[in-house]
PDB file of C-alpha atoms in Angstrom:
ATOM      1  CA  UNK A 151      91.494 121.826 125.685  1.00  0.00           C
ATOM      2  CA  UNK A 152      90.683 119.489 128.578  1.00  0.00           C
ATOM      3  CA  UNK A 153      89.848 122.583 130.658  1.00  0.00           C
ATOM      4  CA  UNK A 154      87.612 124.057 127.969  1.00  0.00           C
ATOM      5  CA  UNK A 155      90.098 126.435 126.265  1.00  0.00           C
ATOM      6  CA  UNK A 156      90.368 126.028 122.468  1.00  0.00           C
ATOM      7  CA  UNK A 157      93.749 126.172 120.769  1.00  0.00           C
ATOM      8  CA  UNK A 158      94.753 129.268 118.824  1.00  0.00           C
ATOM      9  CA  UNK A 159      97.004 129.546 115.770  1.00  0.00           C
ATOM     10  CA  UNK A 160     100.136 129.912 117.888  1.00  0.00           C
ATOM     11  CA  UNK A 161      99.274 126.817 119.920  1.00  0.00           C
ATOM     12  CA  UNK A 162      98.880 124.775 116.742  1.00  0.00           C
ATOM     13  CA  UNK A 163     102.271 125.667 115.165  1.00  0.00           C
ATOM     14  CA  UNK A 164     104.382 122.900 116.807  1.00  0.00           C
ATOM     15  CA  UNK A 165     101.563 120.385 116.410  1.00  0.00           C
ATOM     16  CA  UNK A 166     101.238 121.081 112.681  1.00  0.00           C
ATOM     17  CA  UNK A 167     105.024 120.921 112.242  1.00  0.00           C
ATOM     18  CA  UNK A 168     105.162 117.550 113.985  1.00  0.00           C
ATOM     19  CA  UNK A 169     102.403 116.209 111.740  1.00  0.00           C
ATOM     20  CA  UNK A 170     104.137 117.574 108.624  1.00  0.00           C
ATOM     21  CA  UNK A 171     107.383 115.873 109.613  1.00  0.00           C
ATOM     22  CA  UNK A 172     105.539 112.611 110.232  1.00  0.00           C
ATOM     23  CA  UNK A 173     103.835 112.769 106.817  1.00  0.00           C
ATOM     24  CA  UNK A 174     107.195 113.222 105.076  1.00  0.00           C
ATOM     25  CA  UNK A 175     108.616 110.244 106.970  1.00  0.00           C
ATOM     26  CA  UNK A 176     105.531 108.109 106.321  1.00  0.00           C
ATOM     27  CA  UNK A 177     105.670 108.737 102.578  1.00  0.00           C
ATOM     28  CA  UNK A 178     109.224 107.431 102.482  1.00  0.00           C
ATOM     29  CA  UNK A 179     107.978 104.320 104.296  1.00  0.00           C
ATOM     30  CA  UNK A 180     105.095 103.654 101.892  1.00  0.00           C
ATOM     31  CA  UNK A 181     102.370 106.047 103.023  1.00  0.00           C
ATOM     32  CA  UNK A 182      99.918 106.579 105.858  1.00  0.00           C
ATOM     33  CA  UNK A 183      96.483 107.863 106.801  1.00  0.00           C
ATOM     34  CA  UNK A 184      96.470 110.977 108.995  1.00  0.00           C
ATOM     35  CA  UNK A 185      93.280 111.948 110.824  1.00  0.00           C
ATOM     36  CA  UNK A 186      93.290 115.405 112.404  1.00  0.00           C
ATOM     37  CA  UNK A 187      91.261 118.601 112.790  1.00  0.00           C
ATOM     38  CA  UNK A 188      92.872 120.840 110.177  1.00  0.00           C
ATOM     39  CA  UNK A 189      90.210 123.507 110.534  1.00  0.00           C
ATOM     40  CA  UNK A 190      91.755 126.307 108.458  1.00  0.00           C
ATOM     41  CA  UNK A 191      93.123 126.370 104.923  1.00  0.00           C
ATOM     42  CA  UNK A 192      96.433 127.684 106.288  1.00  0.00           C
ATOM     43  CA  UNK A 193      96.687 124.532 108.447  1.00  0.00           C
ATOM     44  CA  UNK A 194      95.925 122.332 105.428  1.00  0.00           C
ATOM     45  CA  UNK A 195      98.575 124.133 103.400  1.00  0.00           C
ATOM     46  CA  UNK A 196     101.118 123.431 106.139  1.00  0.00           C
ATOM     47  CA  UNK A 197     100.273 119.725 105.926  1.00  0.00           C
ATOM     48  CA  UNK A 198     100.413 119.586 102.113  1.00  0.00           C
ATOM     49  CA  UNK A 199     103.982 118.315 102.039  1.00  0.00           C
ATOM     50  CA  UNK A 200     103.628 116.116  98.939  1.00  0.00           C
ATOM     51  CA  UNK A 201     101.755 116.137  95.644  1.00  0.00           C
ATOM     52  CA  UNK A 202     100.686 112.615  96.610  1.00  0.00           C
ATOM     53  CA  UNK A 203      98.649 113.887  99.558  1.00  0.00           C
ATOM     54  CA  UNK A 204      94.878 113.491  99.140  1.00  0.00           C
ATOM     55  CA  UNK A 205      92.354 115.352 101.319  1.00  0.00           C
ATOM     56  CA  UNK A 206      89.072 113.848 102.480  1.00  0.00           C
ATOM     57  CA  UNK A 207      87.076 116.376 104.509  1.00  0.00           C
ATOM     58  CA  UNK A 208      84.501 114.901 106.903  1.00  0.00           C
ATOM     59  CA  UNK A 209      81.563 117.306 107.069  1.00  0.00           C
ATOM     60  CA  UNK A 210      78.385 117.131 109.153  1.00  0.00           C
ATOM     61  CA  UNK A 211      75.573 119.221 110.605  1.00  0.00           C
ATOM     62  CA  UNK A 212      76.161 120.731 114.030  1.00  0.00           C
ATOM     63  CA  UNK A 213      73.336 118.773 115.696  1.00  0.00           C
ATOM     64  CA  UNK A 214      74.659 115.441 114.446  1.00  0.00           C
ATOM     65  CA  UNK A 215      78.197 116.188 115.626  1.00  0.00           C
ATOM     66  CA  UNK A 216      76.859 117.468 118.976  1.00  0.00           C
ATOM     67  CA  UNK A 217      74.926 114.232 119.471  1.00  0.00           C
ATOM     68  CA  UNK A 218      77.984 112.121 118.753  1.00  0.00           C
ATOM     69  CA  UNK A 219      80.210 114.184 121.031  1.00  0.00           C
ATOM     70  CA  UNK A 220      77.762 113.825 123.904  1.00  0.00           C
ATOM     71  CA  UNK A 221      77.933 110.042 123.468  1.00  0.00           C
ATOM     72  CA  UNK A 222      81.733 109.979 123.902  1.00  0.00           C
ATOM     73  CA  UNK A 223      83.074 108.862 127.268  1.00  0.00           C
ATOM     74  CA  UNK A 224      86.198 110.192 129.006  1.00  0.00           C
ATOM     75  CA  UNK A 225      87.304 112.327 126.055  1.00  0.00           C
ATOM     76  CA  UNK A 226      89.523 115.335 126.754  1.00  0.00           C
ATOM     77  CA  UNK A 227      87.536 117.557 124.387  1.00  0.00           C
ATOM     78  CA  UNK A 228      84.076 118.172 125.794  1.00  0.00           C
ATOM     79  CA  UNK A 229      81.028 118.814 123.621  1.00  0.00           C
ATOM     80  CA  UNK A 230      80.851 122.412 124.834  1.00  0.00           C
ATOM     81  CA  UNK A 231      83.851 123.262 122.653  1.00  0.00           C
ATOM     82  CA  UNK A 232      82.047 122.379 119.427  1.00  0.00           C
ATOM     83  CA  UNK A 233      80.958 125.927 118.641  1.00  0.00           C
ATOM     84  CA  UNK A 234      84.538 127.195 118.928  1.00  0.00           C
ATOM     85  CA  UNK A 235      85.543 124.603 116.318  1.00  0.00           C
ATOM     86  CA  UNK A 236      82.820 125.741 113.931  1.00  0.00           C
ATOM     87  CA  UNK A 237      83.895 129.345 114.452  1.00  0.00           C
ATOM     88  CA  UNK A 238      87.469 128.485 113.438  1.00  0.00           C
ATOM     89  CA  UNK A 239      86.576 126.173 110.529  1.00  0.00           C
ATOM     90  CA  UNK A 240      87.057 127.355 106.936  1.00  0.00           C
ATOM     91  CA  UNK A 241      85.538 125.745 103.876  1.00  0.00           C
ATOM     92  CA  UNK A 242      88.186 123.637 102.081  1.00  0.00           C
ATOM     93  CA  UNK A 243      89.621 124.998  98.838  1.00  0.00           C
ATOM     94  CA  UNK A 244      90.191 121.527  97.437  1.00  0.00           C
ATOM     95  CA  UNK A 245      89.750 117.851  98.219  1.00  0.00           C
ATOM     96  CA  UNK A 246      86.799 115.487  98.605  1.00  0.00           C
ATOM     97  CA  UNK A 247      83.952 116.534 100.914  1.00  0.00           C
ATOM     98  CA  UNK A 248      82.316 113.559 102.605  1.00  0.00           C
ATOM     99  CA  UNK A 249      78.990 113.744 104.479  1.00  0.00           C
ATOM    100  CA  UNK A 250      79.385 111.873 107.785  1.00  0.00           C
ATOM    101  CA  UNK A 251      75.689 111.000 108.147  1.00  0.00           C
ATOM    102  CA  UNK A 252      76.241 107.627 106.445  1.00  0.00           C
ATOM    103  CA  UNK A 253      77.421 104.397 108.044  1.00  0.00           C
ATOM    104  CA  UNK A 254      81.142 103.738 108.565  1.00  0.00           C
ATOM    105  CA  UNK A 255      80.981 101.155 105.775  1.00  0.00           C
ATOM    106  CA  UNK A 256      79.448 103.688 103.382  1.00  0.00           C
ATOM    107  CA  UNK A 257      82.031 106.331 104.282  1.00  0.00           C
ATOM    108  CA  UNK A 258      84.854 103.852 103.728  1.00  0.00           C
ATOM    109  CA  UNK A 259      83.502 102.837 100.319  1.00  0.00           C
ATOM    110  CA  UNK A 260      83.125 106.470  99.216  1.00  0.00           C
ATOM    111  CA  UNK A 261      86.625 107.299 100.461  1.00  0.00           C
ATOM    112  CA  UNK A 262      88.192 104.383  98.578  1.00  0.00           C
ATOM    113  CA  UNK A 263      86.329 105.295  95.385  1.00  0.00           C
ATOM    114  CA  UNK A 264      87.689 108.832  95.627  1.00  0.00           C
ATOM    115  CA  UNK A 265      91.257 107.669  96.247  1.00  0.00           C
ATOM    116  CA  UNK A 266      91.091 105.271  93.291  1.00  0.00           C
ATOM    117  CA  UNK A 267      89.980 108.160  91.085  1.00  0.00           C
ATOM    118  CA  UNK A 268      93.002 110.220  92.208  1.00  0.00           C
ATOM    119  CA  UNK A 269      96.010 107.960  91.562  1.00  0.00           C
ATOM    120  CA  UNK A 270      99.232 108.657  93.377  1.00  0.00           C
ATOM    121  CA  UNK A 271     102.282 109.942  91.533  1.00  0.00           C
ATOM    122  CA  UNK A 272     104.912 107.244  91.096  1.00  0.00           C
ATOM    123  CA  UNK A 273     108.445 107.786  92.355  1.00  0.00           C
ATOM    124  CA  UNK A 274     110.311 106.119  89.484  1.00  0.00           C
ATOM    125  CA  UNK A 275     109.675 105.606  85.793  1.00  0.00           C
ATOM    126  CA  UNK A 276     111.229 102.772  83.804  1.00  0.00           C
ATOM    127  CA  UNK A 277     111.350 102.697  80.009  1.00  0.00           C
ATOM    128  CA  UNK A 278     111.915  99.357  78.308  1.00  0.00           C
ATOM    129  CA  UNK A 279     110.390  96.077  79.483  1.00  0.00           C
ATOM    130  CA  UNK A 280     113.048  93.731  78.182  1.00  0.00           C
ATOM    131  CA  UNK A 281     114.606  91.146  80.469  1.00  0.00           C
ATOM    132  CA  UNK A 282     116.703  93.680  82.417  1.00  0.00           C
ATOM    133  CA  UNK A 283     114.075  96.419  82.521  1.00  0.00           C
ATOM    134  CA  UNK A 284     111.374  94.079  83.765  1.00  0.00           C
ATOM    135  CA  UNK A 285     113.659  92.602  86.429  1.00  0.00           C
ATOM    136  CA  UNK A 286     114.728  96.028  87.703  1.00  0.00           C
ATOM    137  CA  UNK A 287     111.087  97.150  87.806  1.00  0.00           C
ATOM    138  CA  UNK A 288     110.129  94.133  89.920  1.00  0.00           C
ATOM    139  CA  UNK A 289     113.141  94.724  92.167  1.00  0.00           C
ATOM    140  CA  UNK A 290     112.077  98.338  92.785  1.00  0.00           C
ATOM    141  CA  UNK A 291     108.432  97.399  93.349  1.00  0.00           C
ATOM    142  CA  UNK A 292     109.389  94.659  95.811  1.00  0.00           C
ATOM    143  CA  UNK A 293     111.406  97.212  97.794  1.00  0.00           C
ATOM    144  CA  UNK A 294     108.333  99.449  98.059  1.00  0.00           C
ATOM    145  CA  UNK A 295     109.209 101.980  95.325  1.00  0.00           C
ATOM    146  CA  UNK A 296     106.106 102.947  93.290  1.00  0.00           C
ATOM    147  CA  UNK A 297     107.164 102.591  89.650  1.00  0.00           C
ATOM    148  CA  UNK A 298     105.592 103.440  86.283  1.00  0.00           C
ATOM    149  CA  UNK A 299     106.410 101.075  83.420  1.00  0.00           C
ATOM    150  CA  UNK A 300     106.591 102.135  79.775  1.00  0.00           C
ATOM    151  CA  UNK A 301     107.138 100.043  76.683  1.00  0.00           C
ATOM    152  CA  UNK A 302     106.581 101.309  73.165  1.00  0.00           C
ATOM    153  CA  UNK A 303     103.616 100.131  71.125  1.00  0.00           C
ATOM    154  CA  UNK A 304     104.405  98.418  67.827  1.00  0.00           C
ATOM    155  CA  UNK A 305     101.349  96.840  66.194  1.00  0.00           C
ATOM    156  CA  UNK A 306     101.709  93.102  65.877  1.00  0.00           C
ATOM    157  CA  UNK A 307     105.107  93.056  67.608  1.00  0.00           C
ATOM    158  CA  UNK A 308     105.071  94.955  70.889  1.00  0.00           C
ATOM    159  CA  UNK A 309     101.578  95.328  72.298  1.00  0.00           C
ATOM    160  CA  UNK A 310     100.583  95.428  75.962  1.00  0.00           C
ATOM    161  CA  UNK A 311     104.114  94.607  77.132  1.00  0.00           C
ATOM    162  CA  UNK A 312     104.046  96.772  80.269  1.00  0.00           C
ATOM    163  CA  UNK A 313     100.503  95.630  81.085  1.00  0.00           C
ATOM    164  CA  UNK A 314     101.656  92.018  80.847  1.00  0.00           C
ATOM    165  CA  UNK A 315     104.369  92.657  83.467  1.00  0.00           C
ATOM    166  CA  UNK A 316     101.721  94.012  85.841  1.00  0.00           C
ATOM    167  CA  UNK A 317      99.258  91.172  85.092  1.00  0.00           C
ATOM    168  CA  UNK A 318     101.901  88.515  85.702  1.00  0.00           C
ATOM    169  CA  UNK A 319     102.905  90.020  89.048  1.00  0.00           C
ATOM    170  CA  UNK A 320      99.637  90.832  90.885  1.00  0.00           C
ATOM    171  CA  UNK A 321     101.420  90.777  94.246  1.00  0.00           C
ATOM    172  CA  UNK A 322     102.849  94.222  93.439  1.00  0.00           C
ATOM    173  CA  UNK A 323     100.154  96.899  93.589  1.00  0.00           C
ATOM    174  CA  UNK A 324     102.692  99.720  93.174  1.00  0.00           C
ATOM    175  CA  UNK A 325     103.292  99.375  89.409  1.00  0.00           C
ATOM    176  CA  UNK A 326     101.428 101.231  86.649  1.00  0.00           C
ATOM    177  CA  UNK A 327     101.731 100.205  82.967  1.00  0.00           C
ATOM    178  CA  UNK A 328     101.789 102.598  79.981  1.00  0.00           C
ATOM    179  CA  UNK A 329     102.097 102.559  76.194  1.00  0.00           C
ATOM    180  CA  UNK A 330     101.520 106.317  75.904  1.00  0.00           C
ATOM    181  CA  UNK A 331     104.748 108.162  76.702  1.00  0.00           C
ATOM    182  CA  UNK A 332     103.071 111.430  77.724  1.00  0.00           C
ATOM    183  CA  UNK A 333     100.760 109.649  80.176  1.00  0.00           C
ATOM    184  CA  UNK A 334     103.777 107.787  81.536  1.00  0.00           C
ATOM    185  CA  UNK A 335     105.626 111.082  82.135  1.00  0.00           C
ATOM    186  CA  UNK A 336     102.531 112.659  83.705  1.00  0.00           C
ATOM    187  CA  UNK A 337     102.252 109.767  86.174  1.00  0.00           C
ATOM    188  CA  UNK A 338     105.570 110.598  87.822  1.00  0.00           C
ATOM    189  CA  UNK A 339     106.340 112.634  90.914  1.00  0.00           C
ATOM    190  CA  UNK A 340     108.323 115.829  90.276  1.00  0.00           C
ATOM    191  CA  UNK A 341     111.208 116.187  89.796  1.00  0.00           C
ATOM    192  CA  UNK A 342     110.835 113.129  87.626  1.00  0.00           C
ATOM    193  CA  UNK A 343     113.240 110.188  87.727  1.00  0.00           C
ATOM    194  CA  UNK A 344     113.266 108.043  84.581  1.00  0.00           C
ATOM    195  CA  UNK A 345     115.458 105.002  83.971  1.00  0.00           C
ATOM    196  CA  UNK A 346     115.891 103.906  80.345  1.00  0.00           C
ATOM    197  CA  UNK A 347     116.673 100.209  79.867  1.00  0.00           C
ATOM    198  CA  UNK A 348     116.908 100.176  76.080  1.00  0.00           C
ATOM    199  CA  UNK A 349     119.796  99.268  73.712  1.00  0.00           C
ATOM    200  CA  UNK A 350     122.820 101.560  73.670  1.00  0.00           C
ATOM    201  CA  UNK A 351     123.440 103.681  70.618  1.00  0.00           C
ATOM    202  CA  UNK A 352     120.982 105.494  68.368  1.00  0.00           C
ATOM    203  CA  UNK A 353     117.974 104.218  70.330  1.00  0.00           C
ATOM    204  CA  UNK A 354     119.027 106.274  73.364  1.00  0.00           C
ATOM    205  CA  UNK A 355     119.227 109.514  71.383  1.00  0.00           C
ATOM    206  CA  UNK A 356     115.924 108.783  69.638  1.00  0.00           C
ATOM    207  CA  UNK A 357     114.224 108.210  72.984  1.00  0.00           C
ATOM    208  CA  UNK A 358     115.711 111.430  74.363  1.00  0.00           C
ATOM    209  CA  UNK A 359     114.469 113.356  71.302  1.00  0.00           C
ATOM    210  CA  UNK A 360     110.918 112.281  72.149  1.00  0.00           C
ATOM    211  CA  UNK A 361     111.231 112.463  75.905  1.00  0.00           C
ATOM    212  CA  UNK A 362     112.961 115.798  76.557  1.00  0.00           C
ATOM    213  CA  UNK A 363     110.103 118.037  75.277  1.00  0.00           C
ATOM    214  CA  UNK A 364     107.812 116.350  77.817  1.00  0.00           C
ATOM    215  CA  UNK A 365     110.130 116.955  80.771  1.00  0.00           C
ATOM    216  CA  UNK A 366     110.843 119.988  82.953  1.00  0.00           C
ATOM    217  CA  UNK A 367     113.746 121.644  84.731  1.00  0.00           C
ATOM    218  CA  UNK A 368     115.493 119.426  87.320  1.00  0.00           C
ATOM    219  CA  UNK A 369     114.078 116.172  85.902  1.00  0.00           C
ATOM    220  CA  UNK A 370     116.502 113.253  85.726  1.00  0.00           C
ATOM    221  CA  UNK A 371     117.027 110.706  82.952  1.00  0.00           C
ATOM    222  CA  UNK A 372     119.159 107.624  83.588  1.00  0.00           C
ATOM    223  CA  UNK A 373     120.714 105.452  80.886  1.00  0.00           C
ATOM    224  CA  UNK A 374     121.144 101.867  82.085  1.00  0.00           C
ATOM    225  CA  UNK A 375     122.223 100.630  78.661  1.00  0.00           C
ATOM    226  CA  UNK A 376     126.021 100.532  79.128  1.00  0.00           C
ATOM    227  CA  UNK A 377     126.607 103.250  76.527  1.00  0.00           C
ATOM    228  CA  UNK A 378     129.954 104.388  75.111  1.00  0.00           C
ATOM    229  CA  UNK A 379     131.363 106.958  77.516  1.00  0.00           C
ATOM    230  CA  UNK A 380     131.778 109.748  74.944  1.00  0.00           C
ATOM    231  CA  UNK A 381     128.113 109.375  73.984  1.00  0.00           C
ATOM    232  CA  UNK A 382     127.242 109.600  77.676  1.00  0.00           C
ATOM    233  CA  UNK A 383     129.310 112.764  78.105  1.00  0.00           C
ATOM    234  CA  UNK A 384     127.494 114.336  75.161  1.00  0.00           C
ATOM    235  CA  UNK A 385     124.102 113.462  76.642  1.00  0.00           C
ATOM    236  CA  UNK A 386     125.056 114.811  80.054  1.00  0.00           C
ATOM    237  CA  UNK A 387     125.843 118.148  78.414  1.00  0.00           C
ATOM    238  CA  UNK A 388     122.698 118.036  76.283  1.00  0.00           C
ATOM    239  CA  UNK A 389     120.406 117.742  79.279  1.00  0.00           C
ATOM    240  CA  UNK A 390     122.449 120.191  81.313  1.00  0.00           C
ATOM    241  CA  UNK A 391     121.776 122.833  78.661  1.00  0.00           C
ATOM    242  CA  UNK A 392     118.021 122.540  79.312  1.00  0.00           C
ATOM    243  CA  UNK A 393     118.358 122.419  83.125  1.00  0.00           C
ATOM    244  CA  UNK A 394     117.988 118.664  83.499  1.00  0.00           C
ATOM    245  CA  UNK A 395     120.187 115.832  84.728  1.00  0.00           C
ATOM    246  CA  UNK A 396     121.521 112.806  82.841  1.00  0.00           C
ATOM    247  CA  UNK A 397     122.997 109.847  84.676  1.00  0.00           C
ATOM    248  CA  UNK A 398     124.930 107.225  82.670  1.00  0.00           C
ATOM    249  CA  UNK A 399     124.619 104.038  84.700  1.00  0.00           C
ATOM    250  CA  UNK A 400     126.159 100.755  83.710  1.00  0.00           C
ATOM    251  CA  UNK A 401     124.244  97.731  84.996  1.00  0.00           C
ATOM    252  CA  UNK A 402     125.637  94.201  85.239  1.00  0.00           C
ATOM    253  CA  UNK A 403     124.512  90.940  86.753  1.00  0.00           C
ATOM    254  CA  UNK A 404     122.106  89.710  84.109  1.00  0.00           C
ATOM    255  CA  UNK A 405     118.445  88.923  84.711  1.00  0.00           C
ATOM    256  CA  UNK A 406     118.974  87.392  88.145  1.00  0.00           C
ATOM    257  CA  UNK A 407     121.208  90.231  89.254  1.00  0.00           C
ATOM    258  CA  UNK A 408     118.730  92.870  88.102  1.00  0.00           C
ATOM    259  CA  UNK A 409     115.970  91.093  90.000  1.00  0.00           C
ATOM    260  CA  UNK A 410     117.859  90.394  93.231  1.00  0.00           C
ATOM    261  CA  UNK A 411     120.738  92.907  93.386  1.00  0.00           C
ATOM    262  CA  UNK A 412     122.612  94.193  90.343  1.00  0.00           C
ATOM    263  CA  UNK A 413     126.005  95.843  90.177  1.00  0.00           C
ATOM    264  CA  UNK A 414     125.370  99.445  89.167  1.00  0.00           C
ATOM    265  CA  UNK A 415     127.975 101.997  88.100  1.00  0.00           C
ATOM    266  CA  UNK A 416     126.477 105.511  87.926  1.00  0.00           C
ATOM    267  CA  UNK A 417     128.227 108.542  86.472  1.00  0.00           C
ATOM    268  CA  UNK A 418     127.042 112.083  85.732  1.00  0.00           C
ATOM    269  CA  UNK A 419     126.784 114.775  88.398  1.00  0.00           C
ATOM    270  CA  UNK A 420     126.377 114.345  92.124  1.00  0.00           C
ATOM    271  CA  UNK A 421     123.044 116.171  92.234  1.00  0.00           C
ATOM    272  CA  UNK A 422     121.522 113.770  89.736  1.00  0.00           C
ATOM    273  CA  UNK A 423     122.764 110.741  91.655  1.00  0.00           C
ATOM    274  CA  UNK A 424     121.465 112.159  94.940  1.00  0.00           C
ATOM    275  CA  UNK A 425     117.953 112.034  93.466  1.00  0.00           C
ATOM    276  CA  UNK A 426     118.106 108.235  93.210  1.00  0.00           C
ATOM    277  CA  UNK A 427     120.706 107.288  95.808  1.00  0.00           C
ATOM    278  CA  UNK A 428     118.121 105.783  98.153  1.00  0.00           C
ATOM    279  CA  UNK A 429     116.518 103.756  95.385  1.00  0.00           C
ATOM    280  CA  UNK A 430     119.720 102.358  93.890  1.00  0.00           C
ATOM    281  CA  UNK A 431     122.260 102.543  96.705  1.00  0.00           C
ATOM    282  CA  UNK A 432     120.115 101.147  99.472  1.00  0.00           C
ATOM    283  CA  UNK A 433     117.238  99.336  97.802  1.00  0.00           C
ATOM    284  CA  UNK A 434     118.024  97.351  94.679  1.00  0.00           C
ATOM    285  CA  UNK A 435     121.814  97.077  94.697  1.00  0.00           C
TER     286      UNK A 435
END
């Protein structure tokens, strides 16, 4: 490009692969902003490595871009290559189109408004905001795991419980509160990972009765309630029959342990555990 020769599709293959790999790594580290010239929809598809990726397309008239390119000093891409870029460019199929004629401050404000209107999918869901559930949620959030919180709504008894956890811990911007179970499920990245921190026994089966119809193949449900092992075996088989995973997971250590590093004892199948190994094995334990 420094000698005036535009890249072709073949030239861009290793570059796009490197960017895709970096996006995957960055998401595991908490996210990133990638700025690049993804001129074709096929390039954008290659970079769409996560359902959490949001596109902001910077668009401008040729004369405005030409003027700005002429003002650049010592840049490898000379202004004379602009027309080749326009010839390659394809109108985006999705994403937010942003007119670059505004000021940088205006473009930033519009970009942030768009991103706030398109919330990210959370990596973990936690049902039950009792002492242990709340502490585990804060532990996950502190370790950088985006987590959705759900607590049932019972008029006059349990109202705004998940919201209260978020309000009392404003230092964690990676928690979302819910009282609507369907909205809670919809907020999660697929395949979904849901940890139930509710009393062992009939409550677990009742929650599964409500939850399973909202889930999909390969989703994972974890029971952190120290259930009787035969009940756990039955639930493992129940979810297996519908193509899902169930992970019985004893948790000990009390409130302080849950907040700072609990002892966790997962069972179930290896594939289900692999879905949360990083979160539990390396982060909160």
